[in-house]
Amino acid sequence: MAQEKGLAPQEVSAPVDSSSDGIETTKRRYPVKWYRSTYYNALILGLCNFLAPGIWGAMNSLGGGGEEKPYLVNAANSLTFCLMVVSCYFGSVVVRWIGIKWTLIIGTMGYAPFAAGLYTHNRYGFDWLVLLGAALCGISAGIFWMAEAAIALAYPEPYNQGRFLGFWLSFRVGGTILGGAISLGLNANRNTEGKVSYSVFELFIALQALGPFVGLLLNNPSQVQRTDGLPVKLHIHQNSWPELKAITKLFFSRNFLLIVPLISQAVYSEAVMYSFQGLWFSVRARALGSFVSAIIALILGNVLGAFLDQKRISLKTRSRGAFFTVLGLQGGWWIWATILTTRFRATQPIYDWVDPGFGSAFALFLFWVAGFQLNYLYLYFVVGNLARDEEEVVRYAGLLRGTESAAQAVSYGLGSISIMAAVGNVYLNFVLWGISLLPAWLVVKEIGVTLGDAKVQRERQQLQEEQQIQA
């Protein structure tokens, strides 16, 4: 049991769960110790995210890793994501042998070498350490991404999952806020194109080195206390070969194949928007964009998370409303981006915040970053409603992160080619968005109808059985 002896359940009359086609149940809330609660674990998971991929995102949000041109860093990021596809695939096997907590901790260890590579390249002009750091990052980051995704889907109570996701993902953009603030302070007077000051990377290296130590503070699944009284069971019971066959079979399942384009269009845009920022803005404008866009993304992500937890609205309505809102906004932004980048390809501007035309280009970047956060959170919501048991949570997490990595490997790889970084990737991402709509809808329309409700009902039944055993 997730609850320790002596903690008695408390009856409460609210909130009422009406997510399962109008079935209303009074929730039984259990008292929990703060250092075993799901929100404590969300905090630790978020801090690990901040110190590892969050700081990685901060470096990329400076436009091409803070470099004058984004091509080398795009190539390095492509290498990282190629290796992440492999490490994500084997992630559930790693969990089988060392557990989810230590998988997460080991996964944080490869990020600091990448920051060191950017530092030496920025200061001394070395290329090789950028690529070596990218390789080490890719090997470890795949299992980190898989582990944190599984934790984010399995630890929270069903009625807190949206808020948990929003809170956790806030730390990811928190890294971007920090990176933007630091860079803005150091480069406020630089109104031309160029490299970000190398002193920025010294702090990034130090922060990323703290990741494994923060990971030690995470609770193991058996230690987590949930307010609904349910234990967290996040284990893989099969041996390595049967587990690899199971995850391969799940990849080729109907529902996952249908959302592959949805995943791809969502994450492909990261390389697109950071190349856009690195090519067309001055150093201080890039820093300002990094800072402001992350704040907007943080706010909107938590708003979406709160909406997805609104049990007074049916699960079906929430899933469909978020789908049309998030994907509809993306369509508008891709039209906007196509017009602007086509013009920029011909005129080759470098925008500073005092220049005419800056506002239109800058606003697009802000919306892009916010859209990435909304897309990302919604992906977790969809995948969370596909899994039927705790083992599938781990497998879906690995598949989600592996598919993300494959799409980003392609986008960053193509972004290392000048014409693709300038306009080609924008056009391609627009096409991906269009292709994703119908297949994704075939899955989304089943959430709250044939998907999602089974998980809620299973948890209720499990809780009732455990209460009967205790009685």
Coordinates of C-alpha atoms in Angstrom, one line a residue:
M1 CA 0.0 0.0 0.0
A2 CA 1.1 3.6 -0.7
Q3 CA -0.3 4.7 2.7
E4 CA 1.5 4.1 5.9
K5 CA -0.2 2.4 8.8
G6 CA -2.2 4.6 11.1
L7 CA -3.3 7.1 8.4
A8 CA -7.0 6.7 8.2
P9 CA -9.0 7.8 5.1
Q10 CA -11.2 10.9 5.3
E11 CA -14.6 11.3 3.6
V12 CA -15.0 14.4 1.6
S13 CA -17.9 15.6 -0.5
A14 CA -15.9 17.4 -3.2
P15 CA -14.7 17.4 -5.8
V16 CA -17.2 15.1 -7.4
D17 CA -15.7 13.1 -10.3
S18 CA -18.0 13.1 -13.3
S19 CA -15.4 12.3 -15.8
S20 CA -16.7 8.9 -16.7
D21 CA -19.8 9.6 -18.7
G22 CA -21.5 11.3 -15.9
I23 CA -20.8 8.7 -13.2
E24 CA -20.5 10.6 -9.9
T25 CA -18.5 9.2 -7.0
T26 CA -17.6 10.8 -3.7
K27 CA -13.8 10.8 -3.3
R28 CA -12.2 9.4 -0.3
R29 CA -9.1 11.5 0.6
Y30 CA -6.2 10.1 2.5
P31 CA -3.9 12.2 4.5
V32 CA -0.3 12.1 3.2
K33 CA 3.1 13.1 4.4
W34 CA 4.4 16.1 2.4
Y35 CA 7.7 14.4 1.5
R36 CA 5.8 11.4 0.2
S37 CA 3.1 13.3 -1.7
T38 CA 2.7 13.4 -5.5
Y39 CA 3.3 17.1 -5.5
Y40 CA 6.6 16.7 -3.6
N41 CA 7.6 14.2 -6.3
A42 CA 6.5 16.6 -9.0
L43 CA 8.8 19.2 -7.5
I44 CA 11.8 16.9 -7.4
L45 CA 11.0 15.6 -10.9
G46 CA 10.6 19.2 -12.1
L47 CA 14.0 20.2 -10.5
C48 CA 15.7 17.3 -12.3
N49 CA 14.0 18.5 -15.5
F50 CA 15.1 22.0 -14.9
L51 CA 18.7 21.0 -14.3
A52 CA 19.0 18.6 -17.2
P53 CA 16.7 19.2 -20.3
G54 CA 15.7 22.6 -18.9
I55 CA 19.2 24.0 -19.0
W56 CA 19.7 22.2 -22.3
G57 CA 16.7 24.1 -23.6
A58 CA 18.1 27.3 -22.2
M59 CA 21.2 26.9 -24.3
N60 CA 19.2 26.1 -27.4
S61 CA 16.8 28.9 -26.7
L62 CA 19.7 31.4 -27.1
G63 CA 19.5 30.5 -30.8
G64 CA 21.8 27.7 -32.1
G65 CA 23.3 27.1 -28.7
G66 CA 24.4 30.7 -28.4
E67 CA 26.5 30.5 -31.6
E68 CA 26.5 33.1 -34.4
K69 CA 25.0 30.5 -36.8
P70 CA 23.0 27.5 -35.7
Y71 CA 24.4 24.9 -38.1
L72 CA 27.0 23.0 -35.9
V73 CA 24.7 22.9 -32.9
N74 CA 21.8 21.7 -35.0
A75 CA 24.1 18.8 -36.3
A76 CA 25.1 18.0 -32.7
N77 CA 21.5 18.0 -31.5
S78 CA 20.6 15.7 -34.4
L79 CA 23.3 13.3 -33.1
T80 CA 21.8 13.5 -29.6
F81 CA 18.3 12.7 -30.7
C82 CA 19.5 9.8 -33.0
L83 CA 21.1 8.2 -30.0
M84 CA 18.1 8.9 -27.8
V85 CA 15.9 6.9 -30.1
V86 CA 18.0 3.8 -29.3
S87 CA 18.3 4.5 -25.5
C88 CA 14.5 5.2 -25.3
Y89 CA 13.8 1.8 -26.9
F90 CA 15.9 0.0 -24.2
G91 CA 14.6 2.2 -21.4
S92 CA 12.1 -0.2 -20.0
V93 CA 14.8 -2.9 -19.9
V94 CA 16.9 -0.5 -17.8
V95 CA 14.0 0.1 -15.5
R96 CA 13.6 -3.7 -15.2
W97 CA 17.1 -4.0 -13.7
I98 CA 17.7 -0.9 -11.7
G99 CA 14.3 0.6 -11.1
I100 CA 12.7 3.9 -12.2
K101 CA 14.5 6.1 -9.7
W102 CA 18.0 5.1 -10.6
T103 CA 17.1 5.2 -14.3
L104 CA 16.2 8.8 -13.8
I105 CA 19.4 9.6 -11.9
I106 CA 21.7 8.0 -14.4
G107 CA 19.8 9.8 -17.2
T108 CA 20.8 13.2 -15.8
M109 CA 24.5 12.5 -16.1
G110 CA 25.1 13.1 -19.8
Y111 CA 23.8 16.7 -20.0
A112 CA 26.8 18.6 -18.4
P113 CA 29.3 17.3 -21.0
F114 CA 27.2 18.8 -23.8
A115 CA 27.2 22.2 -22.0
A116 CA 31.0 21.8 -21.6
G117 CA 31.3 21.2 -25.4
L118 CA 29.4 24.4 -26.1
Y119 CA 31.6 26.3 -23.7
T120 CA 34.8 25.2 -25.3
H121 CA 33.5 25.8 -28.8
N122 CA 32.3 29.3 -27.8
R123 CA 35.5 30.2 -26.1
Y124 CA 38.2 28.3 -27.9
G125 CA 36.6 27.2 -31.2
F126 CA 36.8 23.4 -30.6
D127 CA 34.3 21.4 -32.5
W128 CA 35.0 17.8 -31.3
L129 CA 33.8 18.3 -27.8
V130 CA 30.4 19.6 -29.0
L131 CA 29.9 16.3 -30.8
L132 CA 31.3 14.1 -28.0
G133 CA 29.1 15.9 -25.5
A134 CA 26.1 15.5 -27.8
A135 CA 26.8 11.7 -28.0
L136 CA 27.0 11.3 -24.2
C137 CA 23.9 13.4 -23.8
G138 CA 22.0 11.3 -26.3
I139 CA 22.9 8.0 -24.5
S140 CA 21.8 9.2 -21.1
A141 CA 19.0 11.6 -22.1
G142 CA 16.9 8.8 -23.7
I143 CA 16.5 6.9 -20.5
F144 CA 16.0 10.1 -18.5
W145 CA 13.2 11.2 -20.8
M146 CA 11.6 7.8 -20.7
A147 CA 11.8 7.6 -16.9
E148 CA 10.5 11.1 -16.2
A149 CA 7.6 10.6 -18.6
A150 CA 6.7 7.3 -16.8
I151 CA 6.8 9.0 -13.4
A152 CA 4.8 12.0 -14.6
L153 CA 2.0 9.6 -15.9
A154 CA 2.0 7.1 -13.1
Y155 CA 2.6 9.0 -9.8
P156 CA -0.3 11.5 -9.7
E157 CA -3.9 10.8 -8.9
P158 CA -6.1 10.8 -11.9
Y159 CA -7.9 14.0 -10.8
N160 CA -4.5 15.8 -10.4
Q161 CA -2.7 14.6 -13.5
G162 CA -3.2 17.7 -15.6
R163 CA -1.9 20.0 -12.8
F164 CA 0.9 17.6 -12.2
L165 CA 1.9 17.7 -15.8
G166 CA 1.6 21.5 -15.9
F167 CA 3.7 22.0 -12.8
W168 CA 6.4 19.5 -13.9
L169 CA 6.7 21.0 -17.4
S170 CA 6.9 24.5 -15.9
F171 CA 10.4 23.6 -14.7
R172 CA 11.4 22.8 -18.3
V173 CA 10.7 26.3 -19.4
G174 CA 12.1 27.5 -16.1
G175 CA 15.5 26.7 -17.6
T176 CA 14.7 28.8 -20.6
I177 CA 13.6 31.7 -18.4
L178 CA 16.9 31.5 -16.5
G179 CA 19.0 31.2 -19.6
G180 CA 17.2 34.2 -21.2
A181 CA 17.5 36.3 -18.0
I182 CA 21.3 35.6 -17.7
S183 CA 22.0 36.2 -21.3
L184 CA 19.9 39.3 -21.4
G185 CA 21.8 40.7 -18.5
L186 CA 25.2 40.0 -20.1
N187 CA 24.3 41.0 -23.6
A188 CA 21.8 43.8 -23.2
N189 CA 24.1 46.2 -25.1
R190 CA 24.8 43.9 -28.0
N191 CA 22.4 45.0 -30.7
T192 CA 24.1 43.0 -33.5
E193 CA 24.4 39.4 -34.5
G194 CA 27.1 37.2 -32.9
K195 CA 27.8 34.7 -30.2
V196 CA 26.5 34.7 -26.7
S197 CA 29.2 35.4 -24.0
Y198 CA 31.0 32.2 -23.0
S199 CA 30.6 33.0 -19.3
V200 CA 26.9 32.0 -19.6
F201 CA 27.9 28.4 -20.1
E202 CA 30.0 28.2 -17.0
L203 CA 26.9 28.6 -14.9
F204 CA 25.0 26.1 -17.1
I205 CA 27.7 23.4 -16.6
A206 CA 27.5 23.9 -12.8
L207 CA 23.8 23.6 -12.7
Q208 CA 23.6 20.5 -14.9
A209 CA 26.2 18.8 -12.7
L210 CA 23.7 19.0 -9.8
G211 CA 21.1 16.9 -11.5
P212 CA 22.0 13.5 -10.2
F213 CA 22.1 14.7 -6.6
V214 CA 18.6 16.2 -6.8
G215 CA 17.4 12.9 -8.3
L216 CA 18.4 11.1 -5.1
L217 CA 15.5 13.0 -3.3
L218 CA 12.9 11.3 -5.5
N219 CA 10.7 8.7 -3.8
N220 CA 10.6 5.2 -5.1
P221 CA 7.2 4.2 -6.3
S222 CA 6.5 2.1 -3.2
Q223 CA 7.1 5.2 -1.0
V224 CA 4.7 7.5 -2.8
Q225 CA 1.5 8.4 -0.9
R226 CA -1.5 9.4 -3.0
T227 CA -4.5 11.2 -1.7
D228 CA -6.8 8.6 -3.3
G229 CA -5.1 5.8 -1.3
L230 CA -3.9 3.9 -4.4
P231 CA -0.3 2.6 -4.4
V232 CA 2.0 3.5 -7.3
K233 CA 3.2 0.3 -9.0
L234 CA 5.8 1.3 -11.6
H235 CA 7.7 -1.9 -12.3
I236 CA 8.7 -4.1 -15.2
H237 CA 8.3 -7.8 -14.4
Q238 CA 9.4 -9.4 -17.7
N239 CA 12.9 -10.3 -18.6
S240 CA 14.8 -8.3 -21.3
W241 CA 13.8 -10.1 -24.4
P242 CA 10.1 -10.5 -23.7
E243 CA 10.1 -6.8 -22.7
L244 CA 11.6 -5.7 -26.0
K245 CA 9.0 -7.8 -27.9
A246 CA 6.2 -6.2 -25.8
I247 CA 7.4 -2.6 -26.5
T248 CA 7.8 -3.4 -30.2
K249 CA 4.3 -4.8 -30.3
L250 CA 2.9 -1.8 -28.6
F251 CA 4.6 0.5 -31.1
F252 CA 2.7 -1.2 -33.9
S253 CA -0.6 -1.0 -32.2
R254 CA -3.3 1.0 -33.9
N255 CA -3.7 3.8 -31.4
F256 CA 0.0 4.5 -31.1
L257 CA 0.7 4.5 -34.9
L258 CA -2.2 7.0 -35.3
I259 CA -0.6 9.5 -32.9
V260 CA 2.9 9.2 -34.3
P261 CA 2.3 12.2 -36.7
L262 CA 0.8 14.2 -33.8
I263 CA 4.0 13.6 -31.7
S264 CA 6.2 14.4 -34.7
Q265 CA 4.6 17.7 -35.6
A266 CA 4.7 18.9 -32.0
V267 CA 8.4 18.3 -31.3
Y268 CA 9.7 19.0 -34.8
S269 CA 9.0 22.7 -34.2
E270 CA 11.8 23.0 -31.5
A271 CA 14.6 23.1 -34.1
V272 CA 12.5 25.3 -36.4
M273 CA 11.8 28.0 -33.8
Y274 CA 15.3 28.1 -32.4
S275 CA 16.8 28.3 -35.9
F276 CA 14.4 31.1 -36.7
Q277 CA 15.6 32.9 -33.6
G278 CA 19.3 32.3 -34.3
L279 CA 19.1 33.5 -37.9
W280 CA 17.0 36.6 -37.8
F281 CA 17.6 38.3 -34.4
S282 CA 20.4 40.2 -32.7
V283 CA 22.0 38.7 -29.6
R284 CA 20.0 40.7 -27.1
A285 CA 16.8 40.2 -29.0
R286 CA 17.4 36.4 -28.8
A287 CA 17.9 36.7 -25.1
L288 CA 14.7 38.7 -24.7
G289 CA 12.8 36.2 -26.7
S290 CA 14.1 33.3 -24.7
F291 CA 13.1 35.0 -21.4
V292 CA 9.6 36.3 -22.4
S293 CA 8.5 33.3 -24.4
A294 CA 9.2 30.9 -21.6
I295 CA 7.2 32.9 -19.1
I296 CA 4.2 32.9 -21.5
A297 CA 4.6 29.1 -22.1
L298 CA 4.8 28.5 -18.3
I299 CA 1.5 30.3 -17.7
L300 CA -0.4 28.8 -20.6
G301 CA 0.9 25.3 -19.8
N302 CA -0.5 25.5 -16.3
V303 CA -3.8 26.9 -17.6
L304 CA -4.2 23.9 -19.9
G305 CA -3.2 21.5 -17.2
A306 CA -5.9 22.9 -14.9
F307 CA -8.5 22.7 -17.7
L308 CA -7.7 19.0 -18.3
D309 CA -8.4 18.3 -14.6
Q310 CA -11.8 19.9 -14.6
K311 CA -14.0 17.0 -13.6
R312 CA -17.2 19.0 -14.0
I313 CA -16.5 18.7 -17.7
S314 CA -16.6 15.2 -19.1
L315 CA -13.3 13.6 -20.2
K316 CA -14.6 13.5 -23.8
T317 CA -15.3 17.2 -23.9
R318 CA -12.0 18.1 -22.3
S319 CA -10.0 16.0 -24.7
R320 CA -11.8 17.3 -27.8
G321 CA -11.8 20.9 -26.7
A322 CA -8.1 20.9 -26.0
F323 CA -7.4 19.1 -29.3
F324 CA -9.3 21.7 -31.4
T325 CA -7.8 24.7 -29.5
V326 CA -4.2 23.6 -29.4
L327 CA -4.0 22.2 -33.0
G328 CA -6.2 25.1 -34.4
L329 CA -3.8 27.7 -33.0
Q330 CA -0.8 25.8 -34.4
G331 CA -2.4 26.0 -37.9
G332 CA -2.6 29.8 -37.6
W333 CA 1.0 30.1 -36.5
W334 CA 2.3 28.0 -39.4
I335 CA 0.5 30.2 -41.9
W336 CA 2.1 33.2 -40.2
A337 CA 5.5 31.5 -40.2
T338 CA 5.4 30.5 -43.8
I339 CA 4.7 34.1 -44.9
L340 CA 7.5 35.6 -42.7
T341 CA 10.3 33.1 -43.4
T342 CA 9.6 33.3 -47.1
R343 CA 10.2 37.0 -47.0
F344 CA 13.2 36.8 -44.7
R345 CA 14.9 34.3 -47.0
A346 CA 14.9 37.0 -49.6
T347 CA 15.6 40.1 -47.4
Q348 CA 18.1 38.5 -44.9
P349 CA 17.2 40.8 -41.9
I350 CA 18.8 40.8 -38.5
Y351 CA 16.2 42.2 -36.2
D352 CA 16.9 44.2 -33.0
W353 CA 14.1 45.4 -30.7
V354 CA 14.5 48.9 -32.0
D355 CA 14.0 48.0 -35.6
P356 CA 10.8 48.3 -37.7
G357 CA 9.2 45.0 -38.3
F358 CA 10.6 43.5 -35.1
G359 CA 7.2 43.1 -33.4
S360 CA 5.7 40.7 -36.0
A361 CA 8.7 38.4 -36.1
F362 CA 9.2 38.5 -32.3
A363 CA 5.5 37.7 -31.6
L364 CA 5.7 34.6 -33.9
F365 CA 8.5 33.3 -31.8
L366 CA 6.6 33.8 -28.6
F367 CA 3.6 32.0 -29.9
W368 CA 5.7 29.2 -31.2
V369 CA 7.3 28.5 -27.8
A370 CA 3.9 28.7 -26.1
G371 CA 2.5 26.3 -28.7
F372 CA 5.3 23.9 -28.1
Q373 CA 4.5 23.7 -24.4
L374 CA 0.7 23.3 -25.1
N375 CA 1.4 20.6 -27.7
Y376 CA 3.8 18.8 -25.3
L377 CA 1.4 18.7 -22.3
Y378 CA -1.5 17.6 -24.5
L379 CA 0.6 14.7 -25.8
Y380 CA 1.0 13.4 -22.3
F381 CA -2.7 13.7 -21.6
V382 CA -3.4 11.6 -24.7
V383 CA -0.8 9.0 -24.0
G384 CA -1.9 8.8 -20.4
N385 CA -5.3 7.7 -21.5
L386 CA -3.9 4.9 -23.7
A387 CA -2.1 2.9 -21.1
R388 CA -4.0 0.0 -19.5
D389 CA -1.6 -0.9 -16.7
E390 CA 1.6 0.3 -15.0
E391 CA 3.9 -1.7 -17.4
E392 CA 2.2 -0.1 -20.4
V393 CA 2.9 3.3 -18.8
V394 CA 6.6 2.7 -18.9
R395 CA 6.4 1.3 -22.4
Y396 CA 4.3 4.2 -23.8
A397 CA 6.7 6.6 -22.1
G398 CA 9.6 5.1 -23.9
L399 CA 7.7 5.0 -27.2
L400 CA 6.6 8.6 -26.8
R401 CA 10.1 9.8 -26.0
G402 CA 11.7 7.6 -28.7
T403 CA 9.3 9.0 -31.4
E404 CA 10.0 12.5 -30.2
S405 CA 13.7 11.9 -30.5
A406 CA 13.4 10.5 -34.0
A407 CA 11.4 13.5 -35.2
Q408 CA 13.8 15.9 -33.5
A409 CA 16.8 14.1 -35.0
V410 CA 15.4 14.8 -38.4
S411 CA 14.5 18.4 -37.7
Y412 CA 17.9 19.3 -36.2
G413 CA 19.7 17.3 -38.9
L414 CA 17.9 19.2 -41.7
G415 CA 18.4 22.4 -39.7
S416 CA 22.1 22.0 -40.2
I417 CA 21.5 22.8 -43.9
S418 CA 21.2 26.6 -44.4
I419 CA 18.1 26.6 -46.7
M420 CA 16.3 24.1 -44.4
A421 CA 17.1 26.2 -41.3
A422 CA 15.8 29.3 -43.1
V423 CA 12.6 28.1 -44.7
G424 CA 12.5 24.4 -45.6
N425 CA 11.8 23.2 -42.0
V426 CA 9.0 25.7 -41.7
Y427 CA 7.3 24.3 -44.8
L428 CA 7.9 20.7 -43.7
N429 CA 6.5 21.3 -40.2
F430 CA 3.4 22.9 -41.7
V431 CA 2.8 19.8 -43.8
L432 CA 3.4 17.5 -40.7
W433 CA 0.8 19.5 -38.8
G434 CA -1.8 19.0 -41.6
I435 CA -1.0 15.3 -41.9
S436 CA -1.4 14.7 -38.1
L437 CA -5.0 16.0 -37.8
L438 CA -7.1 13.2 -39.0
P439 CA -5.1 10.2 -37.5
A440 CA -4.9 12.0 -34.2
W441 CA -8.7 12.7 -34.2
L442 CA -9.4 9.0 -34.7
V443 CA -7.8 8.5 -31.3
V444 CA -8.9 11.7 -29.5
K445 CA -12.5 11.1 -30.3
E446 CA -12.3 7.8 -28.3
I447 CA -11.0 9.4 -25.1
G448 CA -13.8 9.4 -22.7
V449 CA -15.7 6.9 -24.9
T450 CA -13.6 3.7 -25.1
L451 CA -10.3 5.1 -23.8
G452 CA -9.5 6.6 -20.4
D453 CA -12.6 5.5 -18.6
A454 CA -11.3 1.9 -18.3
K455 CA -8.3 3.2 -16.4
V456 CA -10.5 5.2 -13.9
Q457 CA -12.8 2.3 -13.3
R458 CA -9.9 -0.1 -12.8
E459 CA -8.4 2.2 -10.2
R460 CA -11.7 2.5 -8.4
Q461 CA -12.1 -1.3 -8.4
Q462 CA -8.5 -1.7 -7.1
L463 CA -9.1 0.7 -4.3
Q464 CA -12.4 -1.0 -3.3
E465 CA -10.6 -4.4 -3.2
E466 CA -7.8 -3.1 -1.0
Q467 CA -10.3 -1.4 1.4
Q468 CA -12.2 -4.7 1.7
I469 CA -8.9 -6.6 2.5
Q470 CA -8.1 -4.0 5.2
A471 CA -11.5 -4.3 6.7

